[in-house]
Short mmCIF file of C-alpha atoms and ligand atoms in Angstrom, two decimals:
data_model
loop_
_atom_site.label_atom_id
_atom_site.label_comp_id
_atom_site.label_asym_id
_atom_site.label_seq_id
_atom_site.Cartn_x
_atom_site.Cartn_y
_atom_site.Cartn_z
CA MET C 1 58.25 -97.49 14.79
CA ARG C 2 56.34 -100.71 16.54
CA VAL C 3 53.00 -100.48 18.53
CA VAL C 4 52.81 -102.85 21.46
CA VAL C 5 49.50 -103.09 23.46
CA ASP C 6 49.56 -104.58 26.86
CA TYR C 7 46.36 -106.47 26.66
CA ASP C 8 46.14 -107.25 30.54
CA LEU C 9 45.88 -103.55 30.99
CA CYS C 10 43.62 -102.31 28.02
CA GLU C 11 40.04 -101.78 29.07
CA SER C 12 38.75 -101.32 25.96
CA ASN C 13 37.42 -97.71 26.24
CA ALA C 14 38.57 -96.92 22.88
CA ILE C 15 40.60 -93.36 23.30
CA CYS C 16 42.96 -94.89 21.15
CA MET C 17 41.04 -95.67 18.40
CA GLN C 18 39.21 -92.07 18.60
CA ILE C 19 42.90 -90.79 17.83
CA ALA C 20 44.37 -93.29 15.57
CA PRO C 21 41.46 -95.14 13.65
CA ASP C 22 43.91 -96.83 11.08
CA VAL C 23 46.26 -98.13 13.84
CA PHE C 24 43.58 -99.23 16.53
CA GLU C 25 40.11 -100.43 16.41
CA VAL C 26 37.99 -101.78 19.19
CA ARG C 27 35.85 -104.09 17.43
CA ASP C 28 32.23 -105.37 18.60
CA ASP C 29 33.53 -108.28 21.04
CA ASP C 30 34.70 -105.39 22.85
CA PHE C 31 38.29 -106.18 22.42
CA LEU C 32 41.37 -104.16 20.88
CA TYR C 33 43.06 -104.90 17.97
CA VAL C 34 45.93 -103.37 16.70
CA LEU C 35 45.54 -102.64 12.88
CA ASP C 36 48.79 -101.68 11.93
CA GLU C 37 51.74 -102.97 14.17
CA ASN C 38 54.16 -100.98 12.27
CA PRO C 39 52.91 -97.46 11.32
CA SER C 40 54.55 -95.14 8.99
CA GLU C 41 56.57 -92.24 10.80
CA ASP C 42 53.91 -89.66 9.78
CA ARG C 43 51.80 -91.82 12.21
CA ARG C 44 53.99 -90.99 15.16
CA ALA C 45 52.28 -88.03 16.46
CA ALA C 46 49.16 -89.65 16.76
CA VAL C 47 50.32 -92.78 18.31
CA GLU C 48 52.28 -90.73 20.69
CA GLU C 49 49.07 -89.17 21.98
CA SER C 50 47.34 -92.22 22.41
CA VAL C 51 50.36 -93.52 24.28
CA GLN C 52 49.71 -90.51 26.66
CA ARG C 53 45.97 -90.75 26.74
CA CYS C 54 45.29 -94.00 27.39
CA PRO C 55 43.70 -94.42 30.77
CA LYS C 56 45.61 -97.32 31.23
CA GLN C 57 49.17 -96.69 30.19
CA ALA C 58 48.45 -100.03 28.04
CA ILE C 59 50.21 -98.67 24.82
CA ALA C 60 54.05 -98.58 24.06
CA ILE C 61 56.22 -97.89 21.27
CA GLU C 62 59.44 -99.61 20.94
CA ASP C 63 61.46 -97.96 18.44
CA MET D 1 58.87 -69.32 24.56
CA PRO D 2 58.93 -71.25 27.67
CA THR D 3 61.54 -68.76 29.02
CA ARG D 4 59.11 -66.16 30.50
CA ARG D 5 58.81 -67.88 33.97
CA ASP D 6 61.47 -69.68 35.84
CA ALA D 7 59.30 -71.53 38.54
CA VAL D 8 55.94 -73.12 38.15
CA THR D 9 54.24 -74.38 41.49
CA ILE D 10 51.23 -77.07 40.95
CA VAL D 11 49.37 -77.35 43.99
CA GLY D 12 47.39 -80.71 44.24
CA ALA D 13 49.68 -84.10 43.15
CA SER D 14 46.91 -86.09 41.43
CA LEU D 15 45.84 -86.64 38.10
CA ALA D 16 45.24 -82.94 37.06
CA GLY D 17 48.41 -81.78 38.38
CA LEU D 18 50.50 -84.48 37.16
CA TRP D 19 49.40 -83.98 33.55
CA ALA D 20 49.92 -80.21 34.06
CA ALA D 21 53.56 -80.95 35.02
CA GLU D 22 54.37 -83.29 32.15
CA THR D 23 52.96 -81.19 29.66
CA LEU D 24 55.07 -78.27 30.76
CA ARG D 25 57.95 -80.71 30.22
CA ARG D 26 56.74 -81.71 26.73
CA GLU D 27 56.02 -78.44 25.95
CA GLY D 28 59.75 -77.66 26.66
CA PHE D 29 59.67 -75.52 29.96
CA GLU D 30 63.20 -76.17 31.59
CA GLY D 31 62.30 -74.10 34.76
CA ARG D 32 61.60 -75.30 38.29
CA ILE D 33 58.50 -77.44 38.69
CA SER D 34 57.32 -77.94 42.43
CA LEU D 35 54.54 -80.37 42.87
CA VAL D 36 52.84 -79.85 46.23
CA GLY D 37 50.30 -82.39 47.50
CA ASP D 38 48.75 -82.91 50.79
CA GLU D 39 48.45 -86.81 50.45
CA PRO D 40 51.32 -88.73 51.92
CA HIS D 41 50.75 -90.69 48.62
CA ALA D 42 52.67 -90.18 45.15
CA PRO D 43 49.77 -89.28 42.35
CA TYR D 44 47.84 -92.42 42.01
CA ASP D 45 44.57 -93.05 39.53
CA ARG D 46 41.39 -93.14 41.44
CA PRO D 47 39.24 -95.17 38.83
CA PRO D 48 40.63 -98.25 39.72
CA LEU D 49 39.76 -97.39 43.73
CA SER D 50 35.99 -98.35 43.33
CA LYS D 51 36.82 -101.16 40.91
CA LYS D 52 39.58 -103.62 40.51
CA TYR D 53 41.62 -102.13 43.25
CA LEU D 54 38.63 -102.20 45.63
CA ALA D 55 38.17 -105.98 44.65
CA GLY D 56 41.58 -106.78 45.18
CA ALA D 57 42.05 -107.80 41.32
CA VAL D 58 44.67 -105.39 41.16
CA GLY D 59 47.70 -104.10 43.49
CA ARG D 60 49.01 -100.84 44.34
CA ASP D 61 51.50 -101.09 41.14
CA ARG D 62 48.44 -100.82 38.74
CA VAL D 63 47.08 -97.62 40.19
CA ASP D 64 50.43 -95.72 41.32
CA LEU D 65 50.79 -92.79 38.34
CA LEU D 66 54.16 -91.69 39.06
CA GLY D 67 57.09 -93.80 40.06
CA PRO D 68 60.91 -92.56 41.12
CA ASP D 69 62.22 -92.99 37.44
CA LYS D 70 59.40 -90.62 36.24
CA VAL D 71 60.17 -88.05 38.97
CA ALA D 72 63.68 -88.01 37.78
CA GLU D 73 62.82 -87.74 34.13
CA LEU D 74 60.38 -85.02 34.41
CA ASP D 75 62.93 -83.22 36.88
CA LEU D 76 60.06 -82.60 39.69
CA ASP D 77 60.49 -81.04 42.83
CA LEU D 78 57.77 -83.47 44.54
CA ARG D 79 56.27 -82.52 47.98
CA LEU D 80 54.31 -84.81 49.69
CA GLY D 81 52.59 -84.30 52.65
CA CYS D 82 52.46 -80.64 51.86
CA ARG D 83 49.59 -78.52 52.31
CA ALA D 84 49.06 -75.02 50.69
CA THR D 85 47.28 -72.78 53.26
CA GLY D 86 46.91 -69.37 51.46
CA LEU D 87 47.51 -67.43 48.64
CA ASP D 88 48.01 -64.06 47.43
CA VAL D 89 47.54 -63.89 43.84
CA ALA D 90 48.65 -60.09 43.39
CA GLY D 91 51.79 -60.57 45.36
CA HIS D 92 52.68 -64.28 43.67
CA VAL D 93 52.92 -65.52 46.81
CA LEU D 94 51.74 -69.04 47.94
CA GLU D 95 51.59 -70.35 51.42
CA VAL D 96 52.51 -73.77 52.22
CA ASP D 97 52.11 -75.13 55.68
CA GLY D 98 52.08 -71.65 56.97
CA VAL D 99 55.22 -70.79 55.24
CA ALA D 100 55.43 -68.10 52.31
CA GLU D 101 57.22 -68.72 48.96
CA PRO D 102 56.96 -66.87 45.85
CA PHE D 103 55.88 -68.50 42.51
CA ASP D 104 56.00 -67.13 38.88
CA GLY D 105 53.27 -69.77 37.60
CA LEU D 106 50.63 -71.53 39.56
CA VAL D 107 48.54 -74.33 38.52
CA ILE D 108 45.47 -75.18 41.21
CA ALA D 109 44.61 -79.00 40.82
CA THR D 110 43.55 -79.36 44.45
CA GLY D 111 40.61 -81.41 43.22
CA ALA D 112 37.55 -82.25 45.51
CA ARG D 113 36.84 -84.14 48.42
CA CYS D 114 33.47 -86.47 49.53
CA ARG D 115 30.50 -84.95 51.15
CA THR D 116 29.82 -86.60 54.30
CA LEU D 117 26.45 -87.67 56.40
CA PRO D 118 26.46 -85.44 59.34
CA GLY D 119 27.28 -87.07 62.76
CA THR D 120 29.30 -90.03 61.18
CA ASP D 121 32.70 -88.45 61.93
CA GLY D 122 34.83 -90.92 63.92
CA VAL D 123 32.36 -93.88 63.29
CA ALA D 124 33.51 -97.16 62.63
CA GLY D 125 31.90 -98.77 59.61
CA VAL D 126 31.10 -95.67 57.80
CA HIS D 127 33.17 -94.66 54.78
CA VAL D 128 33.59 -92.49 51.98
CA LEU D 129 35.53 -93.22 48.61
CA ARG D 130 38.11 -90.87 47.36
CA THR D 131 41.38 -91.88 48.38
CA VAL D 132 43.67 -94.96 48.33
CA ASP D 133 43.27 -95.21 52.28
CA ASP D 134 39.77 -94.92 51.83
CA ALA D 135 39.93 -97.81 49.57
CA ASP D 136 42.20 -99.80 51.70
CA ALA D 137 39.82 -99.40 54.65
CA ILE D 138 36.70 -100.36 52.67
CA ALA D 139 38.50 -103.50 50.97
CA ALA D 140 39.42 -104.57 54.29
CA ALA D 141 35.73 -104.64 55.52
CA LEU D 142 34.22 -106.48 52.71
CA PRO D 143 33.83 -110.30 52.49
CA ALA D 144 37.25 -111.72 50.90
CA GLU D 145 38.36 -115.42 50.54
CA GLY D 146 39.37 -116.80 54.01
CA ARG D 147 37.18 -113.91 55.70
CA ASP D 148 33.87 -113.19 56.51
CA GLY D 149 33.83 -109.37 56.40
CA ALA D 150 30.76 -107.36 56.15
CA ARG D 151 27.26 -109.10 55.20
CA ARG D 152 25.29 -106.31 54.82
CA VAL D 153 26.42 -103.62 52.98
CA VAL D 154 24.30 -100.33 52.57
CA VAL D 155 25.29 -97.55 49.75
CA VAL D 156 24.19 -94.03 50.48
CA GLY D 157 23.58 -92.36 47.19
CA ALA D 158 23.09 -93.90 43.75
CA GLY D 159 25.72 -92.16 42.37
CA PHE D 160 28.27 -93.50 39.53
CA ILE D 161 30.84 -94.06 42.48
CA GLY D 162 28.32 -95.73 45.00
CA ALA D 163 27.05 -97.91 42.17
CA GLU D 164 30.70 -99.05 41.48
CA VAL D 165 31.44 -99.97 45.21
CA ALA D 166 27.79 -101.75 45.09
CA SER D 167 28.71 -103.63 42.13
CA THR D 168 32.00 -104.64 43.82
CA ALA D 169 30.32 -105.71 46.96
CA VAL D 170 28.12 -107.87 45.39
CA ASP D 171 31.05 -109.41 43.48
CA ALA D 172 32.34 -109.94 47.01
CA GLY D 173 29.35 -111.86 48.42
CA ALA D 174 27.74 -109.18 50.21
CA GLU D 175 24.01 -108.38 50.55
CA VAL D 176 23.94 -104.77 49.25
CA THR D 177 20.88 -102.17 49.53
CA MET D 178 21.47 -98.62 47.89
CA VAL D 179 19.21 -95.74 49.02
CA GLU D 180 18.86 -92.78 47.04
CA ALA D 181 16.88 -89.52 48.18
CA LEU D 182 15.85 -88.70 44.59
CA ASP D 183 12.79 -90.67 42.68
CA GLU D 184 15.20 -91.29 39.66
CA PRO D 185 18.47 -93.38 40.52
CA PHE D 186 21.43 -91.70 38.01
CA GLY D 187 18.63 -89.43 36.23
CA ARG D 188 20.57 -86.40 37.06
CA VAL D 189 23.40 -87.22 34.64
CA LEU D 190 21.39 -89.89 32.25
CA GLY D 191 17.86 -88.70 32.36
CA ALA D 192 15.00 -90.81 34.06
CA GLU D 193 14.90 -92.99 30.76
CA MET D 194 18.16 -94.51 31.00
CA GLY D 195 18.83 -93.84 34.74
CA ALA D 196 16.00 -96.47 34.85
CA VAL D 197 17.87 -98.92 32.85
CA LEU D 198 20.96 -98.71 35.28
CA ALA D 199 18.79 -99.03 38.08
CA ASP D 200 17.28 -102.23 36.58
CA LEU D 201 20.96 -103.43 36.12
CA HIS D 202 21.31 -103.15 39.92
CA ARG D 203 18.18 -104.78 40.71
CA SER D 204 18.98 -107.94 38.50
CA HIS D 205 22.34 -108.30 40.32
CA GLY D 206 20.39 -108.84 43.57
CA VAL D 207 20.62 -105.05 44.84
CA ASP D 208 17.94 -103.95 46.80
CA LEU D 209 17.61 -100.30 45.35
CA ARG D 210 15.50 -97.73 47.43
CA THR D 211 14.60 -94.65 45.40
CA GLY D 212 12.87 -91.52 46.85
CA VAL D 213 13.76 -92.10 50.55
CA GLY D 214 16.65 -90.16 52.23
CA VAL D 215 18.65 -91.03 55.09
CA ASP D 216 17.32 -89.91 58.36
CA GLU D 217 19.56 -91.25 61.10
CA VAL D 218 22.79 -93.28 61.40
CA LEU D 219 22.33 -95.98 64.16
CA VAL D 220 25.45 -96.69 66.11
CA ASP D 221 26.35 -98.86 69.27
CA GLY D 222 29.04 -97.62 71.75
CA THR D 223 29.98 -94.26 72.72
CA GLY D 224 32.78 -91.90 72.14
CA ASP D 225 35.57 -93.27 70.06
CA GLU D 226 34.27 -96.62 70.16
CA ARG D 227 30.82 -95.98 68.21
CA ARG D 228 30.34 -98.55 65.36
CA VAL D 229 27.67 -98.50 62.88
CA THR D 230 24.75 -100.86 62.84
CA GLY D 231 22.67 -99.88 60.43
CA LEU D 232 20.04 -96.64 58.94
CA CYS D 233 17.10 -94.99 59.66
CA LEU D 234 15.30 -93.93 56.44
CA ALA D 235 13.02 -90.85 56.17
CA ASP D 236 9.88 -93.08 55.62
CA GLY D 237 10.46 -94.96 58.90
CA THR D 238 12.34 -98.05 57.84
CA GLU D 239 15.28 -99.21 59.77
CA LEU D 240 18.16 -101.12 57.55
CA ALA D 241 20.69 -103.33 59.51
CA ALA D 242 24.16 -102.82 58.10
CA ASP D 243 27.75 -103.88 59.07
CA LEU D 244 29.11 -101.54 56.68
CA VAL D 245 28.03 -98.06 55.25
CA VAL D 246 29.45 -96.45 52.07
CA VAL D 247 28.56 -92.79 51.29
CA GLY D 248 28.41 -91.65 47.81
CA ILE D 249 26.67 -88.29 47.87
CA GLY D 250 28.82 -86.26 45.59
CA VAL D 251 31.90 -84.27 46.31
CA VAL D 252 32.92 -80.42 47.29
CA PRO D 253 35.81 -78.71 45.53
CA ASN D 254 38.79 -78.01 47.60
CA VAL D 255 39.04 -74.11 47.60
CA GLU D 256 38.60 -73.30 51.33
CA TRP D 257 42.47 -72.58 51.28
CA LEU D 258 41.61 -69.74 48.33
CA GLU D 259 39.90 -67.39 51.03
CA GLY D 260 41.65 -63.95 50.78
CA SER D 261 43.42 -64.86 47.51
CA GLY D 262 41.87 -62.69 45.12
CA LEU D 263 40.75 -65.28 42.91
CA THR D 264 36.99 -65.63 42.20
CA VAL D 265 35.67 -68.88 44.24
CA ASP D 266 32.15 -69.86 43.32
CA GLY D 267 31.42 -73.48 43.58
CA GLY D 268 35.05 -74.01 42.06
CA VAL D 269 37.70 -71.80 40.91
CA VAL D 270 36.57 -69.48 38.51
CA CYS D 271 38.47 -69.31 35.25
CA ASP D 272 38.10 -67.97 31.92
CA GLU D 273 37.47 -70.03 28.57
CA THR D 274 41.35 -70.39 28.49
CA CYS D 275 41.46 -71.67 31.66
CA LEU D 276 43.14 -68.80 33.56
CA ALA D 277 42.13 -67.85 36.75
CA ALA D 278 44.24 -64.82 37.05
CA PRO D 279 47.48 -63.47 35.33
CA ASP D 280 49.88 -66.29 35.93
CA VAL D 281 47.35 -68.55 37.44
CA VAL D 282 45.56 -71.58 35.99
CA ALA D 283 43.24 -74.02 37.43
CA ALA D 284 42.46 -77.48 36.32
CA GLY D 285 40.17 -80.62 37.19
CA ASP D 286 37.51 -81.21 39.49
CA VAL D 287 38.34 -77.90 41.64
CA ALA D 288 38.30 -75.75 38.25
CA ARG D 289 34.91 -73.92 37.00
CA TRP D 290 35.23 -72.05 33.31
CA THR D 291 32.88 -71.34 30.60
CA ASN D 292 32.86 -74.33 28.29
CA PRO D 293 32.54 -72.31 24.80
CA ARG D 294 30.89 -75.11 23.25
CA TYR D 295 27.91 -74.92 25.42
CA GLY D 296 28.28 -71.45 26.66
CA GLU D 297 28.01 -72.11 30.18
CA SER D 298 29.95 -72.40 33.32
CA VAL D 299 30.66 -75.79 34.21
CA ARG D 300 32.82 -78.09 36.52
CA VAL D 301 33.43 -81.38 35.37
CA GLU D 302 34.23 -84.05 37.73
CA HIS D 303 35.57 -86.62 35.14
CA TRP D 304 39.22 -88.64 34.59
CA ASP D 305 39.31 -87.22 30.77
CA ASN D 306 38.70 -83.94 32.21
CA ALA D 307 41.35 -83.95 34.39
CA VAL D 308 43.55 -85.12 31.97
CA GLN D 309 43.10 -83.04 29.44
CA GLN D 310 42.50 -79.60 31.40
CA GLY D 311 45.59 -80.32 33.28
CA ALA D 312 47.36 -80.50 29.80
CA HIS D 313 45.47 -77.23 28.69
CA ALA D 314 46.21 -75.12 31.51
CA ALA D 315 49.91 -75.96 31.56
CA ARG D 316 50.06 -74.48 28.17
CA ARG D 317 47.77 -71.65 28.64
CA LEU D 318 50.48 -70.74 31.44
CA LEU D 319 52.99 -70.86 28.95
CA ALA D 320 51.05 -68.84 26.35
CA THR D 321 50.58 -65.42 26.02
CA ASP D 322 47.26 -64.05 25.86
CA GLU D 323 47.15 -63.50 22.24
CA GLU D 324 48.24 -67.14 21.87
CA ALA D 325 45.67 -68.43 24.39
CA GLU D 326 42.93 -71.28 23.32
CA PRO D 327 39.73 -71.78 24.94
CA PHE D 328 39.08 -75.16 26.68
CA ALA D 329 36.21 -76.47 24.95
CA PRO D 330 36.02 -80.31 25.08
CA VAL D 331 32.91 -82.47 24.95
CA PRO D 332 32.76 -84.09 28.39
CA TRP D 333 33.38 -88.03 28.55
CA PHE D 334 33.32 -90.70 31.18
CA TRP D 335 33.22 -94.25 31.93
CA SER D 336 31.80 -96.46 34.97
CA ASP D 337 32.38 -100.19 35.20
CA GLN D 338 29.55 -102.06 37.13
CA TYR D 339 29.61 -105.89 37.13
CA ASP D 340 30.69 -106.87 33.83
CA ARG D 341 29.47 -103.78 32.14
CA LYS D 342 31.05 -100.98 30.89
CA LEU D 343 28.99 -97.57 30.53
CA GLN D 344 30.43 -94.70 28.76
CA LEU D 345 28.86 -90.96 28.60
CA ALA D 346 29.90 -88.59 25.83
CA GLY D 347 28.54 -85.14 25.75
CA ARG D 348 25.40 -84.04 27.73
CA ALA D 349 22.07 -85.46 28.58
CA HIS D 350 19.57 -82.73 29.00
CA PRO D 351 16.18 -83.74 30.89
CA ASP D 352 14.07 -82.81 28.13
CA ASP D 353 16.18 -84.42 25.22
CA GLU D 354 14.71 -87.40 23.09
CA VAL D 355 16.44 -90.50 24.13
CA ARG D 356 16.65 -92.91 21.43
CA VAL D 357 18.32 -96.28 21.30
CA VAL D 358 19.94 -96.48 18.20
CA THR D 359 21.50 -99.92 18.38
CA GLY D 360 21.21 -103.28 20.63
CA SER D 361 18.72 -103.35 23.73
CA THR D 362 18.51 -102.02 26.93
CA ASP D 363 17.11 -105.29 28.18
CA GLU D 364 20.25 -107.00 27.29
CA PHE D 365 22.33 -104.03 28.79
CA ARG D 366 24.49 -103.80 25.58
CA PHE D 367 23.11 -100.79 23.47
CA VAL D 368 24.12 -97.06 22.29
CA ALA D 369 21.34 -94.60 22.79
CA PHE D 370 21.49 -90.88 21.52
CA TYR D 371 20.36 -87.55 23.47
CA GLY D 372 19.17 -84.68 21.43
CA ARG D 373 16.36 -82.25 20.58
CA ASP D 374 15.59 -79.53 17.63
CA GLY D 375 17.60 -81.18 15.42
CA ARG D 376 20.75 -81.01 17.59
CA PHE D 377 22.82 -83.98 18.65
CA GLY D 378 23.84 -83.40 22.47
CA GLY D 379 24.77 -86.97 23.87
CA VAL D 380 25.53 -90.64 23.12
CA LEU D 381 25.03 -93.16 26.09
CA GLY D 382 26.90 -96.48 25.56
CA MET D 383 26.74 -100.02 27.57
CA ASN D 384 29.60 -102.25 26.72
CA ARG D 385 29.79 -100.56 22.99
CA PRO D 386 33.27 -98.50 22.99
CA ARG D 387 34.02 -98.67 19.60
CA HIS D 388 30.51 -97.08 18.66
CA LEU D 389 30.46 -94.58 21.71
CA MET D 390 33.80 -93.41 20.39
CA GLN D 391 32.59 -92.90 16.86
CA ALA D 392 29.65 -91.27 17.91
CA LYS D 393 31.77 -88.95 20.15
CA ALA D 394 33.74 -87.94 17.32
CA LEU D 395 30.75 -86.71 15.77
CA LEU D 396 29.87 -84.67 18.86
CA ASP D 397 33.34 -83.16 18.67
CA ASP D 398 32.52 -81.80 15.11
CA GLY D 399 29.23 -80.37 16.26
CA ALA D 400 27.26 -82.90 14.09
CA SER D 401 23.47 -82.46 13.66
CA TRP D 402 20.80 -85.38 15.05
CA ASP D 403 20.39 -86.52 11.46
CA ASP D 404 24.14 -86.85 10.89
CA ALA D 405 24.26 -89.09 14.32
CA LEU D 406 21.34 -91.11 13.03
CA ALA D 407 23.09 -91.82 9.60
CA LEU D 408 26.29 -92.98 11.64
CA ALA D 409 24.16 -95.56 13.53
CA ALA D 410 22.39 -96.85 10.50
CA ASP D 411 25.92 -98.28 9.62
CA TRP D 412 25.90 -100.10 13.15
CA GLU D 413 23.35 -102.88 12.48
C1 FAD I 501 36.96 -93.75 43.58
C2 FAD I 501 36.63 -93.08 42.24
C3 FAD I 501 36.44 -93.63 41.32
C4 FAD I 501 36.32 -92.87 40.00
N1 FAD I 501 36.05 -93.26 38.96
C5 FAD I 501 35.92 -92.69 37.47
C6 FAD I 501 35.57 -93.18 36.30
O1 FAD I 501 35.31 -94.64 36.35
N2 FAD I 501 35.64 -92.52 35.55
C7 FAD I 501 35.93 -91.31 35.35
O2 FAD I 501 35.71 -90.52 34.21
N3 FAD I 501 36.13 -90.67 36.39
C8 FAD I 501 35.97 -91.32 37.55
N4 FAD I 501 36.90 -90.60 38.88
C9 FAD I 501 36.74 -89.11 38.96
C10 FAD I 501 38.46 -89.10 38.94
O3 FAD I 501 39.19 -89.70 39.34
C11 FAD I 501 38.21 -87.55 39.09
O4 FAD I 501 37.87 -86.72 38.15
C12 FAD I 501 40.08 -87.21 38.83
O5 FAD I 501 40.68 -87.84 39.92
C13 FAD I 501 40.32 -85.60 39.27
O6 FAD I 501 41.89 -85.29 39.46
P1 FAD I 501 42.14 -84.20 39.86
O7 FAD I 501 43.69 -83.73 39.89
O8 FAD I 501 41.18 -82.66 39.27
O9 FAD I 501 41.82 -84.01 41.70
P2 FAD I 501 41.86 -85.01 42.88
O10 FAD I 501 42.32 -86.32 42.26
O11 FAD I 501 40.89 -84.91 43.71
O12 FAD I 501 43.11 -84.62 43.53
C14 FAD I 501 43.43 -83.21 44.06
C15 FAD I 501 44.92 -83.59 44.92
O13 FAD I 501 45.02 -82.44 45.79
C16 FAD I 501 45.36 -82.48 47.05
N5 FAD I 501 44.86 -81.02 47.62
C17 FAD I 501 43.82 -80.98 48.19
N6 FAD I 501 43.85 -79.63 48.58
C18 FAD I 501 45.24 -79.37 48.76
C19 FAD I 501 45.90 -78.30 49.38
N7 FAD I 501 45.58 -77.28 49.91
N8 FAD I 501 47.26 -78.44 49.11
C20 FAD I 501 48.01 -79.31 48.62
N9 FAD I 501 47.01 -80.62 48.50
C21 FAD I 501 45.99 -80.33 48.01
C22 FAD I 501 44.18 -83.72 47.47
O14 FAD I 501 44.47 -84.37 48.26
C23 FAD I 501 44.43 -84.70 45.95
O15 FAD I 501 45.57 -85.50 46.08
C24 FAD I 501 36.88 -91.39 39.70
C25 FAD I 501 37.11 -90.64 41.31
C26 FAD I 501 37.11 -91.93 42.18
C27 FAD I 501 37.39 -91.06 43.58
S1 SF4 I 502 43.22 -96.22 24.94
FE1 SF4 I 502 44.45 -97.63 25.98
S2 SF4 I 502 42.84 -99.06 27.34
FE2 SF4 I 502 41.68 -97.64 26.07
S3 SF4 I 502 41.19 -99.22 24.29
FE3 SF4 I 502 43.24 -98.06 23.85
S4 SF4 I 502 44.70 -99.14 24.75
FE4 SF4 I 502 42.98 -100.11 25.42
#
């Protein structure tokens, strides 16, 4: 599973970080960083929840 | 599990309704889903309407929530421009544009509409902001490249949507006055102290913010259909000239169509802790009032995240048995973008809470503040601190104490 963020859409509100802090991190510069671009399969549910709950639909999973 | 119902009707084709539809499919519901909405538009996202969309920085494609592909994928019976006009809960009959139709399960997601100033109907230059058509009308009146537009903008009501419109109008080059009847702008949501910080933010951007004064009269030129706003007369006798007036004085839930339905309506559709309003009928989003067991109080929440979560929860509730049903107990959370600042509030701020800035500084408009009392951690406000905000929200979710929260904040400096 590959995680891709469209940074043009992302508004750094850190919802994804709350759901999957091992994958997404909003740093003190207020930008979102993907910590793990290829999370293991057991993180799929959390990443999918992030995809769904991102208010900007900025996250995609490319299998 | 999801075979108990053949057909679910969702009334209100916006955020909560769409999330209910998506969740029904995600949970494996294979029956018919009708999504009925009275706007001519397919569901779209409202937050950008006072922010980037109003500023012209993003187009319609960034606002729309449901394209043709997704309609097909979700296998939706999408009925736009159709209004629910009545409901008989006991008989399981919905009335759409006066025509009765049966339902097995019903999701009520009719949201809310703006309060208006009396006597402003049909007056050109006076707007509210709820729909994309409202946003288009205001955007067309604001100054823009190659066009003068309204020079003097008055925002009535220092609420969040009004504040965002003020910020967008300032950025567009207008002179902005904000008029708030209460003494403490934003105080109802943020408390007096933090409300004052937000007021300072607006003043620092040149907004003429007048508090503790209501609007007495809207001044117009012309008669009948030709009336156009020229200004406002305030309760203290001041006259403000205005080319454009945006009224942001709160919303009322869309519940009139439920009269005589058998549902309890009391400032929203009254639901139990699980979002059930009656057997086979659930409600979600801005229209729903339910008892949040986390607070033991009946609440109605007008936030984006609530519409999403409650829409999903209500859909699951509809598919569940009474035994399986779970309470809906979220920590409320919202954001607001004003100028180059992102404000986020999670939890609740009580008027008599202690408020402590735990990191950053309010003078720089970059900080986190905690709200709480008696050892309890109740809420967190952040300005341009999304990371810390979400970390603190996680503690709120867990019901952490004031000391736990301070311990978290100690790591931030
Ligand atoms: C300009 C603006 C900016 C916002 N910004 C933010 C923000 O920054 N952060 C945040 O957290 N929240 C924000 N919000 C709030 C958020 O958008 C709302 O909480 C959310 O839209 C609620 O969704 P809903 O589906 O419950 O209701 P609504 O979005 O109100 O949708 C209800 C739908 O039902 C339709 N309807 C009503 N009656 C009937 C009927 N009888 N039959 C058929 N259809 C009917 C309505 O026309 C509407 O389309 C903002 C709202 C606005 C207007
Ligand atoms: S939830 Fe979406 S918008 Fe928010 S930080 Fe994550 S990717 Fe960005």
